[in-house]
Amino acid sequence: MTTATLTTKGQITIPKDIRQHLLLQTGDKVDFTLTKSGEVLLKPVTRRVDEVFGRLGKRKQKALTPEEMDAAIRKRLAERKA
């Protein structure tokens, strides 16, 4: 179990393994939800696409053209019918 200590100002530091799992970065917002059973859920606040652009890194292969995508779909459908 991962624990954190509450400061006199009511602050905690989210442990590194939890931050990494939730992909949290400096300045990110989190939501705390109190459940009926008394547990607290911590969830990252959903962000717009332009705020997370570039986090996945560079593509390893070139993007397909619409024609190449259509051909791949036709091929997959033909394989399923066979």
PDB file of C-alpha atoms in Angstrom:
ATOM      1  CA  MET A   1       0.000   0.000   0.000  1.00  0.00           C
ATOM      2  CA  THR A   2       1.253   3.472  -0.864  1.00  0.00           C
ATOM      3  CA  THR A   3       0.908   6.170   1.785  1.00  0.00           C
ATOM      4  CA  ALA A   4       1.364   9.937   1.984  1.00  0.00           C
ATOM      5  CA  THR A   5       1.589  12.361   4.921  1.00  0.00           C
ATOM      6  CA  LEU A   6      -0.789  15.302   5.382  1.00  0.00           C
ATOM      7  CA  THR A   7       0.954  18.626   6.089  1.00  0.00           C
ATOM      8  CA  THR A   8      -0.286  21.298   8.500  1.00  0.00           C
ATOM      9  CA  LYS A   9      -1.644  23.148   5.441  1.00  0.00           C
ATOM     10  CA  GLY A  10      -3.759  20.135   4.430  1.00  0.00           C
ATOM     11  CA  GLN A  11      -1.503  19.192   1.518  1.00  0.00           C
ATOM     12  CA  ILE A  12      -0.146  15.817   0.426  1.00  0.00           C
ATOM     13  CA  THR A  13       2.374  14.741  -2.179  1.00  0.00           C
ATOM     14  CA  ILE A  14       0.980  12.115  -4.529  1.00  0.00           C
ATOM     15  CA  PRO A  15       3.547   9.288  -4.541  1.00  0.00           C
ATOM     16  CA  LYS A  16       5.634   8.925  -7.697  1.00  0.00           C
ATOM     17  CA  ASP A  17       4.290   5.482  -8.667  1.00  0.00           C
ATOM     18  CA  ILE A  18       0.709   6.792  -8.499  1.00  0.00           C
ATOM     19  CA  ARG A  19       1.601   9.927 -10.523  1.00  0.00           C
ATOM     20  CA  GLN A  20       3.268   7.777 -13.171  1.00  0.00           C
ATOM     21  CA  HIS A  21       0.339   5.354 -13.356  1.00  0.00           C
ATOM     22  CA  LEU A  22      -2.126   8.245 -13.805  1.00  0.00           C
ATOM     23  CA  LEU A  23       0.248  10.067 -16.215  1.00  0.00           C
ATOM     24  CA  LEU A  24       0.117  13.154 -14.001  1.00  0.00           C
ATOM     25  CA  GLN A  25       2.453  16.054 -14.714  1.00  0.00           C
ATOM     26  CA  THR A  26       3.172  19.307 -12.880  1.00  0.00           C
ATOM     27  CA  GLY A  27       0.118  21.562 -13.062  1.00  0.00           C
ATOM     28  CA  ASP A  28      -2.372  18.771 -13.797  1.00  0.00           C
ATOM     29  CA  LYS A  29      -5.666  18.806 -11.944  1.00  0.00           C
ATOM     30  CA  VAL A  30      -7.155  15.865 -10.038  1.00  0.00           C
ATOM     31  CA  ASP A  31     -10.676  15.196  -8.818  1.00  0.00           C
ATOM     32  CA  PHE A  32     -11.450  13.788  -5.356  1.00  0.00           C
ATOM     33  CA  THR A  33     -14.734  11.891  -4.958  1.00  0.00           C
ATOM     34  CA  LEU A  34     -16.037  10.688  -1.584  1.00  0.00           C
ATOM     35  CA  THR A  35     -17.927   7.394  -1.936  1.00  0.00           C
ATOM     36  CA  LYS A  36     -20.875   6.278   0.205  1.00  0.00           C
ATOM     37  CA  SER A  37     -18.595   3.762   1.925  1.00  0.00           C
ATOM     38  CA  GLY A  38     -16.255   6.584   3.016  1.00  0.00           C
ATOM     39  CA  GLU A  39     -13.472   5.883   0.525  1.00  0.00           C
ATOM     40  CA  VAL A  40     -11.930   8.643  -1.567  1.00  0.00           C
ATOM     41  CA  LEU A  41     -11.351   8.213  -5.296  1.00  0.00           C
ATOM     42  CA  LEU A  42      -8.617  10.238  -6.985  1.00  0.00           C
ATOM     43  CA  LYS A  43      -9.007  10.716 -10.744  1.00  0.00           C
ATOM     44  CA  PRO A  44      -7.157  12.912 -13.232  1.00  0.00           C
ATOM     45  CA  VAL A  45      -9.377  15.617 -14.703  1.00  0.00           C
ATOM     46  CA  THR A  46     -10.021  15.007 -18.405  1.00  0.00           C
ATOM     47  CA  ARG A  47      -8.118  17.350 -20.653  1.00  0.00           C
ATOM     48  CA  ARG A  48      -8.565  18.650 -24.165  1.00  0.00           C
ATOM     49  CA  VAL A  49      -6.611  16.983 -26.961  1.00  0.00           C
ATOM     50  CA  ASP A  50      -4.442  20.047 -27.563  1.00  0.00           C
ATOM     51  CA  GLU A  51      -3.281  19.936 -23.921  1.00  0.00           C
ATOM     52  CA  VAL A  52      -1.888  16.410 -24.277  1.00  0.00           C
ATOM     53  CA  PHE A  53      -0.642  16.684 -27.862  1.00  0.00           C
ATOM     54  CA  GLY A  54       2.796  15.168 -28.250  1.00  0.00           C
ATOM     55  CA  ARG A  55       2.769  12.976 -25.121  1.00  0.00           C
ATOM     56  CA  LEU A  56       2.683   9.765 -27.138  1.00  0.00           C
ATOM     57  CA  GLY A  57       5.931  10.463 -28.931  1.00  0.00           C
ATOM     58  CA  LYS A  58       6.721  10.210 -32.615  1.00  0.00           C
ATOM     59  CA  ARG A  59       5.162   7.737 -35.024  1.00  0.00           C
ATOM     60  CA  LYS A  60       7.255   4.705 -35.862  1.00  0.00           C
ATOM     61  CA  GLN A  61       5.716   4.356 -39.298  1.00  0.00           C
ATOM     62  CA  LYS A  62       4.300   6.716 -41.883  1.00  0.00           C
ATOM     63  CA  ALA A  63       0.608   7.539 -41.838  1.00  0.00           C
ATOM     64  CA  LEU A  64      -1.576   5.652 -44.301  1.00  0.00           C
ATOM     65  CA  THR A  65      -3.445   7.425 -47.069  1.00  0.00           C
ATOM     66  CA  PRO A  66      -7.246   7.052 -47.186  1.00  0.00           C
ATOM     67  CA  GLU A  67      -6.822   4.704 -50.161  1.00  0.00           C
ATOM     68  CA  GLU A  68      -4.396   2.501 -48.194  1.00  0.00           C
ATOM     69  CA  MET A  69      -6.826   2.413 -45.260  1.00  0.00           C
ATOM     70  CA  ASP A  70      -9.703   1.394 -47.556  1.00  0.00           C
ATOM     71  CA  ALA A  71      -7.559  -1.361 -49.094  1.00  0.00           C
ATOM     72  CA  ALA A  72      -6.595  -2.672 -45.638  1.00  0.00           C
ATOM     73  CA  ILE A  73     -10.256  -2.725 -44.564  1.00  0.00           C
ATOM     74  CA  ARG A  74     -11.281  -4.581 -47.734  1.00  0.00           C
ATOM     75  CA  LYS A  75      -8.484  -7.113 -47.171  1.00  0.00           C
ATOM     76  CA  ARG A  76      -9.501  -7.709 -43.540  1.00  0.00           C
ATOM     77  CA  LEU A  77     -13.170  -8.156 -44.510  1.00  0.00           C
ATOM     78  CA  ALA A  78     -12.193 -10.641 -47.224  1.00  0.00           C
ATOM     79  CA  GLU A  79     -10.103 -12.609 -44.687  1.00  0.00           C
ATOM     80  CA  ARG A  80     -13.053 -12.787 -42.268  1.00  0.00           C
ATOM     81  CA  LYS A  81     -15.368 -14.139 -44.988  1.00  0.00           C
ATOM     82  CA  ALA A  82     -12.891 -16.864 -45.961  1.00  0.00           C
TER      83      ALA A  82
END
